[in-house]
Coordinates of N, CA and C and ligand atoms in Angstrom, one line a residue:
M264 N 0.8 -1.2 0.0 CA 0.0 0.0 0.0 C 0.9 1.3 0.0
K265 N 0.5 2.2 -0.8 CA 1.3 3.4 -0.9 C 1.1 4.2 0.3
K266 N 2.3 4.8 0.8 CA 2.2 5.6 2.0 C 2.2 7.1 1.6
M267 N 1.4 7.8 2.3 CA 1.2 9.2 2.0 C 1.8 10.0 3.2
I268 N 2.2 11.2 2.9 CA 3.0 12.0 3.9 C 2.2 13.3 4.2
T269 N 2.1 13.6 5.4 CA 1.7 14.9 5.8 C 2.8 15.6 6.5
T270 N 2.9 16.9 6.3 CA 4.1 17.6 6.7 C 3.7 18.8 7.6
L271 N 4.4 19.0 8.6 CA 4.2 20.1 9.5 C 5.4 21.1 9.1
V272 N 5.0 22.3 8.8 CA 6.0 23.3 8.5 C 6.1 24.2 9.8
L273 N 7.3 24.3 10.2 CA 7.6 25.0 11.5 C 8.3 26.3 11.2
L274 N 7.7 27.4 11.6 CA 8.3 28.7 11.3 C 8.5 29.3 12.7
P275 N 9.6 29.1 13.3 CA 9.8 29.7 14.6 C 10.0 31.2 14.6
L276 N 9.3 31.9 15.4 CA 9.4 33.3 15.5 C 9.9 33.7 16.9
T277 N 11.1 33.9 17.0 CA 11.7 34.2 18.3 C 11.8 35.7 18.5
L278 N 11.4 36.1 19.6 CA 11.5 37.6 19.9 C 12.9 37.9 20.1
I279 N 13.3 39.1 19.5 CA 14.7 39.5 19.6 C 15.1 39.7 21.1
A280 N 14.2 40.1 21.9 CA 14.5 40.3 23.3 C 15.0 39.0 24.0
F281 N 14.4 37.9 23.6 CA 14.8 36.6 24.1 C 16.2 36.3 23.7
Q282 N 16.6 36.7 22.5 CA 17.9 36.4 22.0 C 18.9 37.2 22.7
A283 N 18.5 38.5 23.0 CA 19.4 39.4 23.6 C 19.7 39.0 25.1
C284 N 18.6 38.5 25.7 CA 18.8 38.1 27.1 C 19.4 36.8 27.3
G285 N 19.4 36.0 26.3 CA 20.0 34.6 26.4 C 19.0 33.7 27.1
P286 N 19.2 32.4 26.9 CA 18.2 31.4 27.5 C 18.3 31.4 29.0
K287 N 17.1 31.7 29.6 CA 17.0 31.5 31.0 C 15.8 30.7 31.4
F288 N 15.3 29.9 30.4 CA 14.1 29.1 30.7 C 14.5 27.7 30.9
K289 N 13.8 27.1 31.7 CA 14.1 25.7 32.0 C 13.5 24.8 30.9
S290 N 14.3 23.9 30.3 CA 13.8 23.0 29.3 C 12.7 22.2 29.9
Q291 N 11.6 21.9 29.1 CA 10.5 21.1 29.5 C 10.5 19.8 28.8
E292 N 9.9 18.8 29.4 CA 9.7 17.5 28.7 C 8.8 17.8 27.5
D293 N 9.1 17.2 26.4 CA 8.4 17.6 25.1 C 6.9 17.2 25.1
C294 N 6.6 16.0 25.7 CA 5.2 15.5 25.8 C 4.6 15.5 24.4
G295 N 5.4 15.3 23.4 CA 4.8 15.2 22.0 C 4.6 16.6 21.3
F296 N 5.0 17.7 22.0 CA 4.9 19.0 21.5 C 6.2 19.5 20.8
V297 N 5.9 20.3 19.8 CA 7.1 21.1 19.2 C 7.6 22.0 20.4
Q298 N 8.9 22.1 20.4 CA 9.5 23.0 21.4 C 10.3 24.1 20.8
N299 N 10.3 25.2 21.5 CA 11.0 26.4 21.0 C 12.5 26.2 21.2
V300 N 13.3 27.1 20.9 CA 14.8 27.0 21.0 C 15.2 26.8 22.5
Y301 N 14.4 27.2 23.4 CA 14.7 27.0 24.8 C 14.1 25.7 25.4
G302 N 13.6 24.9 24.5 CA 13.0 23.6 25.0 C 11.7 23.7 25.7
Q303 N 11.0 24.9 25.5 CA 9.7 25.0 26.0 C 8.7 24.5 25.0
R304 N 7.6 23.8 25.5 CA 6.5 23.4 24.6 C 5.8 24.6 24.1
I305 N 5.5 24.6 22.8 CA 4.7 25.7 22.3 C 3.2 25.2 22.3
S306 N 2.4 26.1 22.7 CA 1.0 25.8 22.8 C 0.2 27.1 22.9
W307 N -1.2 26.9 23.0 CA -2.1 28.1 23.0 C -2.1 28.7 24.4
K308 N -1.5 28.0 25.4 CA -1.4 28.5 26.7 C -2.8 28.9 27.3
G309 N -3.7 27.9 27.0 CA -5.1 28.0 27.6 C -6.0 29.0 26.9
K310 N -5.5 29.6 25.9 CA -6.4 30.6 25.2 C -7.4 29.9 24.3
F311 N -8.4 29.3 24.9 CA -9.4 28.5 24.1 C -10.7 29.2 24.3
P312 N -11.7 28.9 23.3 CA -11.4 28.2 22.1 C -10.7 29.0 21.0
V313 N -10.0 28.3 20.2 CA -9.2 29.0 19.1 C -10.2 29.2 17.9
P314 N -10.3 30.4 17.5 CA -11.2 30.7 16.3 C -10.6 30.2 15.0
I315 N -11.3 29.4 14.3 CA -10.8 28.9 13.0 C -11.7 29.4 11.9
Y316 N -11.2 30.0 10.9 CA -11.9 30.4 9.7 C -11.8 29.3 8.6
I317 N -12.9 29.1 7.9 CA -12.9 28.2 6.8 C -12.9 29.0 5.5
H318 N -11.9 28.8 4.7 CA -11.8 29.6 3.5 C -12.9 29.1 2.6
S319 N -13.4 30.0 1.7 CA -14.6 29.7 0.9 C -14.2 28.6 -0.1
S320 N -12.9 28.2 -0.3 CA -12.5 27.2 -1.2 C -12.9 25.8 -0.6
V321 N -13.2 25.7 0.7 CA -13.5 24.4 1.3 C -14.9 24.0 0.9
P322 N -15.1 22.8 0.3 CA -16.5 22.4 -0.1 C -17.4 22.4 1.1
E323 N -18.6 22.9 0.9 CA -19.5 23.1 2.1 C -19.8 21.7 2.7
Q324 N -19.9 20.6 1.9 CA -20.3 19.4 2.5 C -19.2 18.8 3.5
F325 N -18.0 19.4 3.5 CA -17.0 18.9 4.4 C -16.9 19.7 5.7
I326 N -17.7 20.8 5.8 CA -17.6 21.6 7.1 C -18.0 20.7 8.3
P327 N -19.1 19.9 8.2 CA -19.4 19.0 9.3 C -18.3 18.1 9.7
V328 N -17.5 17.7 8.7 CA -16.3 16.8 9.0 C -15.3 17.5 9.8
I329 N -15.1 18.8 9.5 CA -14.2 19.6 10.3 C -14.7 19.7 11.7
E330 N -16.0 19.9 11.9 CA -16.6 20.0 13.2 C -16.4 18.7 14.0
S331 N -16.6 17.6 13.3 CA -16.4 16.3 14.1 C -15.0 16.1 14.4
S332 N -14.1 16.6 13.6 CA -12.6 16.5 14.0 C -12.3 17.4 15.2
F333 N -13.0 18.5 15.3 CA -12.8 19.3 16.5 C -13.2 18.5 17.8
R334 N -14.3 17.8 17.6 CA -14.8 17.1 18.8 C -13.9 15.9 19.3
V335 N -13.2 15.3 18.3 CA -12.3 14.2 18.7 C -11.3 14.7 19.8
W336 N -10.7 15.9 19.6 CA -9.8 16.5 20.5 C -10.5 17.0 21.8
E337 N -11.6 17.6 21.5 CA -12.3 18.3 22.6 C -12.9 17.3 23.7
E338 N -13.3 16.1 23.2 CA -13.9 15.1 24.1 C -12.8 14.6 25.0
S339 N -11.5 14.6 24.5 CA -10.4 14.1 25.4 C -9.9 15.3 26.3
A340 N -10.0 16.5 25.8 CA -9.5 17.6 26.6 C -10.5 18.0 27.6
G341 N -11.8 17.6 27.4 CA -12.9 18.0 28.3 C -13.2 19.5 28.3
K342 N -12.9 20.1 27.1 CA -13.3 21.5 27.0 C -13.3 21.8 25.5
Q343 N -14.0 22.9 25.2 CA -14.0 23.4 23.8 C -12.7 24.0 23.4
L344 N -12.1 23.5 22.3 CA -10.8 23.9 21.9 C -10.8 24.8 20.7
F345 N -11.8 24.6 19.8 CA -11.9 25.3 18.5 C -13.3 25.7 18.3
Y346 N -13.5 26.8 17.5 CA -14.8 27.0 16.9 C -14.7 27.6 15.5
I347 N -15.7 27.4 14.7 CA -15.6 28.0 13.4 C -16.1 29.4 13.5
A348 N -15.2 30.3 13.2 CA -15.4 31.8 13.4 C -16.1 32.4 12.2
G349 N -16.1 31.7 11.1 CA -16.7 32.2 9.9 C -16.1 31.6 8.6
I350 N -16.7 32.1 7.5 CA -16.2 31.7 6.2 C -15.4 32.9 5.7
S351 N -14.1 32.6 5.2 CA -13.3 33.8 4.8 C -13.2 33.7 3.3
G352 N -13.3 34.9 2.6 CA -13.2 35.0 1.2 C -11.7 35.4 0.8
G353 N -11.6 36.1 -0.3 CA -10.3 36.6 -0.7 C -9.5 35.5 -1.4
P354 N -8.3 35.8 -1.8 CA -7.5 34.8 -2.6 C -7.2 33.6 -1.8
N355 N -7.1 32.4 -2.5 CA -6.9 31.2 -1.8 C -5.4 31.0 -1.6
E356 N -4.8 31.9 -0.9 CA -3.3 31.9 -0.7 C -3.0 32.0 0.8
P357 N -2.6 30.8 1.4 CA -2.3 30.8 2.8 C -1.2 31.8 3.1
R358 N -1.3 32.5 4.1 CA -0.3 33.5 4.5 C -0.4 33.8 6.0
R359 N 0.6 34.4 6.5 CA 0.5 34.9 7.9 C -0.2 36.2 8.0
D360 N -1.5 36.1 8.5 CA -2.3 37.3 8.6 C -3.0 37.4 9.9
G361 N -2.5 36.7 10.9 CA -3.1 36.8 12.2 C -4.5 36.0 12.4
V362 N -4.9 35.3 11.3 CA -6.1 34.6 11.3 C -5.8 33.1 11.1
N363 N -6.5 32.2 11.9 CA -6.3 30.8 11.7 C -7.3 30.3 10.6
T364 N -6.8 29.8 9.5 CA -7.6 29.5 8.4 C -7.3 28.1 7.8
I365 N -8.4 27.4 7.4 CA -8.3 26.1 6.7 C -8.5 26.4 5.2
Y366 N -7.6 26.1 4.4 CA -7.7 26.3 2.9 C -7.8 25.0 2.2
W367 N -8.5 25.0 1.1 CA -8.7 23.8 0.3 C -8.0 24.1 -1.0
M368 N -6.8 23.5 -1.3 CA -5.9 23.9 -2.3 C -6.1 23.1 -3.6
N369 N -6.2 23.8 -4.7 CA -6.2 23.1 -6.0 C -4.9 23.3 -6.7
T370 N -4.0 24.0 -6.1 CA -2.6 24.1 -6.6 C -1.7 23.5 -5.4
W371 N -0.6 22.9 -5.8 CA 0.3 22.3 -4.8 C 1.7 22.2 -5.5
E372 N 2.7 22.4 -4.7 CA 4.1 22.2 -5.3 C 4.2 20.8 -5.9
S373 N 4.7 20.7 -7.1 CA 4.8 19.4 -7.8 C 5.8 18.5 -7.1
N374 N 6.8 19.1 -6.5 CA 7.8 18.2 -5.8 C 7.3 17.8 -4.4
R375 N 6.1 18.2 -4.0 CA 5.6 17.8 -2.7 C 4.2 17.1 -2.9
S376 N 4.0 16.5 -4.0 CA 2.7 16.0 -4.4 C 2.3 14.8 -3.5
Q377 N 3.2 14.3 -2.6 CA 2.8 13.2 -1.7 C 2.2 13.7 -0.4
E378 N 2.3 15.0 -0.2 CA 1.7 15.6 1.0 C 0.2 15.7 0.9
Q379 N -0.5 15.1 1.9 CA -2.0 15.2 1.8 C -2.4 16.6 2.3
A380 N -1.6 17.1 3.2 CA -2.0 18.4 3.9 C -0.8 19.0 4.5
R381 N -0.9 20.2 4.9 CA 0.3 20.9 5.6 C -0.3 21.9 6.6
T382 N 0.2 21.9 7.8 CA -0.2 22.9 8.7 C 1.0 23.8 9.1
S383 N 0.8 25.1 9.0 CA 1.9 26.0 9.5 C 1.5 26.5 10.8
V384 N 2.5 26.5 11.7 CA 2.3 27.1 13.1 C 3.2 28.2 13.3
Y385 N 2.7 29.3 13.8 CA 3.6 30.5 14.0 C 3.5 30.7 15.5
W386 N 4.6 31.0 16.1 CA 4.6 31.3 17.6 C 5.6 32.4 18.0
E387 N 5.3 32.9 19.1 CA 6.2 33.9 19.7 C 6.5 33.4 21.1
G388 N 7.8 33.3 21.5 CA 8.1 32.8 22.8 C 7.6 31.3 22.8
D389 N 6.7 31.0 23.8 CA 6.2 29.6 23.8 C 4.7 29.6 23.5
E390 N 4.2 30.7 22.9 CA 2.8 30.8 22.7 C 2.5 30.8 21.2
I391 N 1.6 29.9 20.8 CA 1.1 29.9 19.4 C 0.3 31.1 19.1
R392 N 0.6 31.8 18.0 CA -0.2 33.0 17.6 C -1.1 32.8 16.4
E393 N -0.7 31.8 15.6 CA -1.5 31.6 14.4 C -1.2 30.2 13.8
S394 N -2.2 29.6 13.2 CA -2.0 28.3 12.6 C -2.9 28.2 11.4
D395 N -2.3 27.8 10.2 CA -3.1 27.7 9.0 C -2.9 26.3 8.5
M396 N -4.0 25.7 8.0 CA -4.0 24.4 7.5 C -4.4 24.4 6.0
R397 N -3.6 23.7 5.2 CA -4.0 23.6 3.8 C -4.1 22.1 3.4
I398 N -5.2 21.8 2.7 CA -5.5 20.5 2.3 C -5.2 20.4 0.8
N399 N -4.5 19.3 0.4 CA -4.0 19.1 -0.9 C -5.1 18.4 -1.8
A400 N -6.0 19.3 -2.4 CA -7.1 18.7 -3.2 C -6.7 18.7 -4.7
K401 N -5.4 19.0 -4.9 CA -4.9 18.8 -6.3 C -4.5 17.4 -6.5
D402 N -3.8 16.8 -5.6 CA -3.3 15.4 -5.8 C -4.1 14.4 -5.1
F403 N -5.1 14.7 -4.3 CA -5.9 13.7 -3.5 C -7.3 14.0 -3.6
T404 N -8.1 12.9 -3.4 CA -9.6 13.1 -3.3 C -9.9 12.6 -1.9
F405 N -11.0 13.1 -1.4 CA -11.3 12.9 0.0 C -12.7 12.4 0.2
Y406 N -13.0 11.7 1.3 CA -14.3 11.2 1.5 C -14.7 11.4 3.0
A407 N -16.0 11.5 3.2 CA -16.5 11.7 4.6 C -16.9 10.3 5.2
Q408 N -17.6 9.5 4.4 CA -18.2 8.3 4.9 C -17.7 7.0 4.3
V409 N -17.8 6.9 2.9 CA -17.4 5.7 2.2 C -16.5 6.1 1.1
P410 N -15.4 5.5 0.9 CA -14.5 5.9 -0.2 C -15.1 5.4 -1.5
V411 N -15.0 6.3 -2.5 CA -15.4 5.9 -3.8 C -14.4 5.1 -4.5
D412 N -13.1 5.5 -4.2 CA -12.0 4.9 -4.8 C -11.0 4.5 -3.7
G413 N -10.3 3.4 -3.9 CA -9.3 2.9 -2.8 C -8.3 4.0 -2.5
K414 N -8.1 4.9 -3.4 CA -7.0 5.9 -3.1 C -7.6 7.1 -2.3
D415 N -8.9 7.2 -2.1 CA -9.4 8.3 -1.4 C -9.0 8.3 0.0
V416 N -8.9 9.5 0.6 CA -8.4 9.7 1.9 C -9.5 10.1 2.8
H417 N -9.6 9.5 4.0 CA -10.6 9.8 5.0 C -10.4 11.2 5.6
L418 N -11.2 12.1 5.2 CA -10.9 13.5 5.6 C -10.9 13.8 7.1
E419 N -11.8 13.2 7.8 CA -11.8 13.4 9.3 C -10.4 12.9 9.9
S420 N -9.9 11.8 9.5 CA -8.7 11.3 10.0 C -7.5 12.3 9.7
L421 N -7.6 12.8 8.5 CA -6.5 13.8 8.1 C -6.6 15.0 8.9
I422 N -7.8 15.5 9.1 CA -8.0 16.8 9.8 C -7.7 16.6 11.3
V423 N -8.1 15.5 11.9 CA -7.7 15.2 13.3 C -6.2 15.3 13.5
H424 N -5.4 14.7 12.5 CA -4.0 14.8 12.6 C -3.5 16.3 12.5
E425 N -4.1 17.0 11.5 CA -3.6 18.4 11.3 C -4.0 19.3 12.5
L426 N -5.1 19.0 13.1 CA -5.5 19.8 14.3 C -4.5 19.5 15.4
G427 N -4.0 18.3 15.5 CA -2.9 18.0 16.4 C -1.8 19.0 16.3
H428 N -1.4 19.3 15.0 CA -0.4 20.2 14.7 C -0.8 21.6 15.2
V429 N -2.1 22.0 14.9 CA -2.6 23.3 15.3 C -2.4 23.4 16.8
L430 N -2.6 22.3 17.5 CA -2.5 22.4 19.0 C -1.0 22.5 19.5
G431 N -0.1 22.2 18.5 CA 1.3 22.3 18.9 C 2.0 21.0 18.8
L432 N 1.3 19.9 18.5 CA 1.9 18.6 18.5 C 2.8 18.3 17.3
K433 N 3.8 17.5 17.5 CA 4.7 17.1 16.4 C 4.4 15.6 16.0
H434 N 5.1 15.1 15.0 CA 4.8 13.8 14.6 C 5.3 12.8 15.6
Q435 N 4.6 11.7 15.7 CA 4.9 10.6 16.6 C 4.9 9.3 15.8
D436 N 6.1 8.8 15.5 CA 6.2 7.6 14.7 C 6.7 6.4 15.4
G437 N 7.1 6.6 16.7 CA 7.6 5.4 17.4 C 6.5 4.6 18.1
A438 N 5.3 5.2 18.2 CA 4.3 4.5 19.0 C 2.9 4.8 18.3
S439 N 1.9 4.1 18.8 CA 0.6 4.4 18.2 C 0.1 5.8 18.5
S440 N -0.3 6.5 17.5 CA -0.7 7.9 17.7 C -1.4 8.4 16.4
V441 N -2.4 9.3 16.6 CA -3.0 9.9 15.4 C -2.0 10.9 14.8
M442 N -0.9 11.1 15.5 CA 0.2 12.0 15.0 C 1.3 11.3 14.2
A443 N 1.0 10.0 13.9 CA 2.0 9.3 13.0 C 2.0 10.0 11.7
T444 N 3.2 10.0 11.1 CA 3.4 10.8 9.9 C 2.5 10.3 8.7
Y445 N 2.4 9.0 8.6 CA 1.7 8.4 7.5 C 0.3 8.1 7.7
L446 N -0.6 8.5 6.9 CA -2.0 8.1 6.9 C -2.3 7.4 5.6
Q447 N -2.6 6.1 5.7 CA -2.9 5.3 4.5 C -4.2 5.7 3.9
S448 N -4.3 5.5 2.6 CA -5.6 5.8 1.9 C -6.7 4.9 2.5
S449 N -7.9 5.3 2.4 CA -9.1 4.6 2.8 C -8.9 4.0 4.3
T450 N -8.2 4.8 5.1 CA -8.0 4.3 6.5 C -8.6 5.3 7.4
V451 N -9.4 4.8 8.4 CA -10.0 5.6 9.4 C -9.1 5.6 10.7
R452 N -8.7 6.8 11.1 CA -7.8 6.9 12.3 C -8.2 8.2 13.0
T453 N -9.3 8.0 13.7 CA -9.9 9.1 14.4 C -10.0 8.9 15.9
T454 N -9.4 7.9 16.4 CA -9.5 7.6 17.9 C -8.1 8.0 18.5
L455 N -8.1 8.9 19.4 CA -6.9 9.3 20.1 C -6.3 8.1 20.9
T456 N -5.0 7.9 20.9 CA -4.4 6.8 21.6 C -4.0 7.3 23.0
N457 N -3.6 6.4 23.8 CA -3.1 6.8 25.2 C -1.9 7.8 25.0
N458 N -1.1 7.6 24.0 CA 0.0 8.6 23.8 C -0.5 10.0 23.5
D459 N -1.6 10.0 22.7 CA -2.2 11.3 22.3 C -2.8 12.0 23.6
L460 N -3.5 11.1 24.4 CA -4.2 11.6 25.6 C -3.1 12.2 26.6
N461 N -2.0 11.5 26.7 CA -1.0 11.9 27.6 C -0.4 13.3 27.1
S462 N -0.3 13.4 25.8 CA 0.2 14.7 25.3 C -0.7 15.8 25.7
I463 N -2.0 15.6 25.4 CA -3.0 16.7 25.6 C -3.0 17.0 27.1
R464 N -3.0 16.0 27.9 CA -3.1 16.3 29.4 C -1.8 17.0 29.9
C465 N -0.7 16.8 29.2 CA 0.5 17.4 29.6 C 0.4 19.0 29.6
E466 N -0.3 19.5 28.5 CA -0.2 20.9 28.3 C -1.6 21.5 28.5
Y467 N -2.7 20.8 28.2 CA -4.0 21.4 28.2 C -4.9 20.8 29.3
Ligands
ZN162 ZN1 1.7 15.9 10.1

C-alpha cells in the first residue's frame, strides 16, 4: 500500500528580546509537542477556544467533517478547543495574517505531491499566535463516509492529525498515535491513543 505523507511546517518566530537576554528558561519535557529553542513546549497557553476560519474554497459538505474533527480532541481535553469563526473569502493563498484558516488547495508544489495536507504554526516565545491548514485537493480526493476509490483519503482522519499540529503537537512515529506521519488511503484513524491523551493532558 502506498504511503502518504503529511508535513508540518515549522516557522519559529523568536522575539529579539529573548535572543538578547539569552536562554534563562528551564527546558520542559516535550510531551509530544514542538519545542522552541529554549526547550519550552509551544501551545495556546489556555487561550481557548481557538477561532478557525474556513476559506470559501472548502467544499460546504466537508464543514461538518471539520466540526467532528474538533470534537475528537475536545472530548479528550474535556473542553471546547476550537470554533468555526466564519467563512473567509479573498484569494486562496495561505499567509501569515493573524487569522487561523483552513484552505482547500487546487494548486500544490509538484515536488511535494505526496503531502496530503500541511499545517503551518507560528509562535512567539512559547505561545502559538496563528496556525493555517492547507488540504491538498490537487493530488488527492477525500471522503467523509465511504471511499469511492481505494485511493481516497478519509478527511476526518486527516484533519484530526492536522488539528494536532494546530495544538502544537509534532509527529509521533515510534508508537501508536494519530500524529503518526503516514495516513494510509481509505483508512480511518480518528481515535486518540493513550499517547495522544498523555500529550494533551501534559499541556491542556
Ligand atoms: Zn503531520
